[in-house]
Amino acid sequence: MNLLFTAELARRLHGTGVTVNALSPGVVSTSIMRHFSWAVQALFVLIRPFIKSAEQGAISTIYCAVAEEVSGITGKYFDSGCGLALPSPAARDAGLARKLWEESERLTGLTDGPRP
């Protein structure tokens, strides 16, 4: 849904000079695991040496925010290695993206009026 929402937002902002992209930081070791059961926490302790630190996980976000190479790119998906990646066919469905946006407006009671 994040990819669909990103694509629809990019479509709606087309021509404004604002860009929007989705990205994956990869599997990152953060303190969020403290909210999970002890079994899940134990699993993450075992795999921690193989996952990114918070600093490493931030790289793709920072890259998409400031890299000149991505200036003007919008509505795309970047993987944890800062490369463009092709999402699944469902995540590229423009009709589904529009429906998600409209349903989100309905559920939140927020709307900015009709869009093309």
PDB file of C-alpha atoms in Angstrom:
ATOM      1  CA  MET A   1       0.000   0.000   0.000  1.00  0.00           C
ATOM      2  CA  ASN A   2       2.921   2.316   0.655  1.00  0.00           C
ATOM      3  CA  LEU A   3       4.053   1.924  -2.961  1.00  0.00           C
ATOM      4  CA  LEU A   4       0.546   2.458  -4.300  1.00  0.00           C
ATOM      5  CA  PHE A   5       0.082   5.544  -2.144  1.00  0.00           C
ATOM      6  CA  THR A   6       3.450   6.912  -3.279  1.00  0.00           C
ATOM      7  CA  ALA A   7       2.573   6.435  -6.947  1.00  0.00           C
ATOM      8  CA  GLU A   8      -0.776   8.166  -6.544  1.00  0.00           C
ATOM      9  CA  LEU A   9       0.727  11.055  -4.580  1.00  0.00           C
ATOM     10  CA  ALA A  10       3.384  11.492  -7.286  1.00  0.00           C
ATOM     11  CA  ARG A  11       0.632  11.540  -9.918  1.00  0.00           C
ATOM     12  CA  ARG A  12      -1.338  14.146  -7.993  1.00  0.00           C
ATOM     13  CA  LEU A  13       1.742  16.328  -7.509  1.00  0.00           C
ATOM     14  CA  HIS A  14       2.852  16.073 -11.142  1.00  0.00           C
ATOM     15  CA  GLY A  15       3.950  19.449 -12.448  1.00  0.00           C
ATOM     16  CA  THR A  16       4.363  21.039  -9.013  1.00  0.00           C
ATOM     17  CA  GLY A  17       8.113  20.428  -8.713  1.00  0.00           C
ATOM     18  CA  VAL A  18       7.548  18.243  -5.653  1.00  0.00           C
ATOM     19  CA  THR A  19       8.888  14.700  -5.868  1.00  0.00           C
ATOM     20  CA  VAL A  20       7.844  11.700  -3.811  1.00  0.00           C
ATOM     21  CA  ASN A  21       9.388   8.243  -3.720  1.00  0.00           C
ATOM     22  CA  ALA A  22       9.176   5.094  -1.607  1.00  0.00           C
ATOM     23  CA  LEU A  23      12.195   3.257  -0.294  1.00  0.00           C
ATOM     24  CA  SER A  24      13.273   0.278   1.704  1.00  0.00           C
ATOM     25  CA  PRO A  25      15.903   0.734   4.397  1.00  0.00           C
ATOM     26  CA  GLY A  26      16.360  -3.040   4.591  1.00  0.00           C
ATOM     27  CA  VAL A  27      16.288  -4.978   7.848  1.00  0.00           C
ATOM     28  CA  VAL A  28      17.509  -2.586  10.528  1.00  0.00           C
ATOM     29  CA  SER A  29      18.370  -3.133  14.174  1.00  0.00           C
ATOM     30  CA  THR A  30      16.383  -0.593  16.176  1.00  0.00           C
ATOM     31  CA  SER A  31      14.854  -0.450  19.623  1.00  0.00           C
ATOM     32  CA  ILE A  32      11.392  -1.204  18.201  1.00  0.00           C
ATOM     33  CA  MET A  33      11.981  -4.863  19.054  1.00  0.00           C
ATOM     34  CA  ARG A  34      11.506  -4.065  22.751  1.00  0.00           C
ATOM     35  CA  HIS A  35       7.747  -4.098  22.053  1.00  0.00           C
ATOM     36  CA  PHE A  36       7.755  -7.690  20.800  1.00  0.00           C
ATOM     37  CA  SER A  37       7.556 -10.963  22.712  1.00  0.00           C
ATOM     38  CA  TRP A  38      10.671 -12.408  24.308  1.00  0.00           C
ATOM     39  CA  ALA A  39      10.792 -15.113  21.612  1.00  0.00           C
ATOM     40  CA  VAL A  40      10.913 -12.569  18.777  1.00  0.00           C
ATOM     41  CA  GLN A  41      13.464 -10.516  20.713  1.00  0.00           C
ATOM     42  CA  ALA A  42      15.635 -13.620  21.115  1.00  0.00           C
ATOM     43  CA  LEU A  43      15.449 -14.286  17.383  1.00  0.00           C
ATOM     44  CA  PHE A  44      16.602 -10.752  16.643  1.00  0.00           C
ATOM     45  CA  VAL A  45      19.506 -11.093  19.065  1.00  0.00           C
ATOM     46  CA  LEU A  46      20.631 -14.097  17.011  1.00  0.00           C
ATOM     47  CA  ILE A  47      20.368 -12.328  13.657  1.00  0.00           C
ATOM     48  CA  ARG A  48      21.587  -8.895  14.832  1.00  0.00           C
ATOM     49  CA  PRO A  49      25.119  -9.455  13.468  1.00  0.00           C
ATOM     50  CA  PHE A  50      23.604  -9.890   9.985  1.00  0.00           C
ATOM     51  CA  ILE A  51      21.343  -6.829   9.906  1.00  0.00           C
ATOM     52  CA  LYS A  52      22.019  -3.128   9.470  1.00  0.00           C
ATOM     53  CA  SER A  53      22.606  -0.620  12.234  1.00  0.00           C
ATOM     54  CA  ALA A  54      20.213   2.328  12.442  1.00  0.00           C
ATOM     55  CA  GLU A  55      22.876   4.501  10.815  1.00  0.00           C
ATOM     56  CA  GLN A  56      23.307   2.066   7.923  1.00  0.00           C
ATOM     57  CA  GLY A  57      19.527   1.812   7.548  1.00  0.00           C
ATOM     58  CA  ALA A  58      19.240   5.591   7.219  1.00  0.00           C
ATOM     59  CA  ILE A  59      21.480   5.703   4.152  1.00  0.00           C
ATOM     60  CA  SER A  60      18.721   5.010   1.596  1.00  0.00           C
ATOM     61  CA  THR A  61      16.463   7.654   3.157  1.00  0.00           C
ATOM     62  CA  ILE A  62      19.203  10.266   3.173  1.00  0.00           C
ATOM     63  CA  TYR A  63      20.208   9.349  -0.376  1.00  0.00           C
ATOM     64  CA  CYS A  64      16.674   9.817  -1.693  1.00  0.00           C
ATOM     65  CA  ALA A  65      16.368  13.140   0.143  1.00  0.00           C
ATOM     66  CA  VAL A  66      19.605  14.792  -0.972  1.00  0.00           C
ATOM     67  CA  ALA A  67      21.335  13.008  -3.872  1.00  0.00           C
ATOM     68  CA  GLU A  68      21.458  15.071  -7.044  1.00  0.00           C
ATOM     69  CA  GLU A  69      21.166  11.852  -9.082  1.00  0.00           C
ATOM     70  CA  VAL A  70      17.555  11.417  -7.947  1.00  0.00           C
ATOM     71  CA  SER A  71      16.537  15.030  -8.438  1.00  0.00           C
ATOM     72  CA  GLY A  72      13.370  15.054 -10.507  1.00  0.00           C
ATOM     73  CA  ILE A  73      12.682  11.329 -10.062  1.00  0.00           C
ATOM     74  CA  THR A  74       9.210  10.797  -8.646  1.00  0.00           C
ATOM     75  CA  GLY A  75       6.773   7.961  -8.024  1.00  0.00           C
ATOM     76  CA  LYS A  76       9.517   5.344  -7.901  1.00  0.00           C
ATOM     77  CA  TYR A  77      10.769   2.725  -5.452  1.00  0.00           C
ATOM     78  CA  PHE A  78      14.368   2.581  -4.218  1.00  0.00           C
ATOM     79  CA  ASP A  79      15.812  -0.554  -2.632  1.00  0.00           C
ATOM     80  CA  SER A  80      18.064  -0.622   0.424  1.00  0.00           C
ATOM     81  CA  GLY A  81      21.110  -0.293  -1.838  1.00  0.00           C
ATOM     82  CA  CYS A  82      19.826   3.075  -3.128  1.00  0.00           C
ATOM     83  CA  GLY A  83      18.973   1.632  -6.534  1.00  0.00           C
ATOM     84  CA  LEU A  84      15.727   1.886  -8.432  1.00  0.00           C
ATOM     85  CA  ALA A  85      13.743  -1.320  -8.087  1.00  0.00           C
ATOM     86  CA  LEU A  86      10.697  -2.571  -9.935  1.00  0.00           C
ATOM     87  CA  PRO A  87       7.818  -3.282  -7.545  1.00  0.00           C
ATOM     88  CA  SER A  88       5.365  -6.128  -8.073  1.00  0.00           C
ATOM     89  CA  PRO A  89       2.709  -5.723 -10.782  1.00  0.00           C
ATOM     90  CA  ALA A  90       0.049  -5.105  -8.098  1.00  0.00           C
ATOM     91  CA  ALA A  91       2.132  -2.262  -6.629  1.00  0.00           C
ATOM     92  CA  ARG A  92       2.279  -0.659 -10.099  1.00  0.00           C
ATOM     93  CA  ASP A  93      -1.498  -0.781 -10.688  1.00  0.00           C
ATOM     94  CA  ALA A  94      -2.597   2.839 -11.211  1.00  0.00           C
ATOM     95  CA  GLY A  95      -6.275   1.974 -10.793  1.00  0.00           C
ATOM     96  CA  LEU A  96      -5.610   0.253  -7.498  1.00  0.00           C
ATOM     97  CA  ALA A  97      -3.518   3.243  -6.349  1.00  0.00           C
ATOM     98  CA  ARG A  98      -6.406   5.590  -7.098  1.00  0.00           C
ATOM     99  CA  LYS A  99      -8.870   3.346  -5.241  1.00  0.00           C
ATOM    100  CA  LEU A 100      -6.569   3.194  -2.207  1.00  0.00           C
ATOM    101  CA  TRP A 101      -6.312   6.984  -2.167  1.00  0.00           C
ATOM    102  CA  GLU A 102     -10.066   7.428  -2.461  1.00  0.00           C
ATOM    103  CA  GLU A 103     -10.756   4.857   0.265  1.00  0.00           C
ATOM    104  CA  SER A 104      -8.203   6.565   2.506  1.00  0.00           C
ATOM    105  CA  GLU A 105     -10.010   9.867   1.954  1.00  0.00           C
ATOM    106  CA  ARG A 106     -13.333   8.236   2.777  1.00  0.00           C
ATOM    107  CA  LEU A 107     -12.059   6.558   5.956  1.00  0.00           C
ATOM    108  CA  THR A 108     -10.324   9.677   7.251  1.00  0.00           C
ATOM    109  CA  GLY A 109     -12.978  12.156   6.151  1.00  0.00           C
ATOM    110  CA  LEU A 110     -10.243  14.173   4.457  1.00  0.00           C
ATOM    111  CA  THR A 111     -10.445  15.254   0.870  1.00  0.00           C
ATOM    112  CA  ASP A 112      -8.959  17.962  -1.258  1.00  0.00           C
ATOM    113  CA  GLY A 113     -11.626  17.765  -3.940  1.00  0.00           C
ATOM    114  CA  PRO A 114     -11.812  15.913  -7.233  1.00  0.00           C
ATOM    115  CA  ARG A 115      -8.569  15.111  -9.043  1.00  0.00           C
ATOM    116  CA  PRO A 116      -7.794  14.129 -12.616  1.00  0.00           C
TER     117      PRO A 116
END
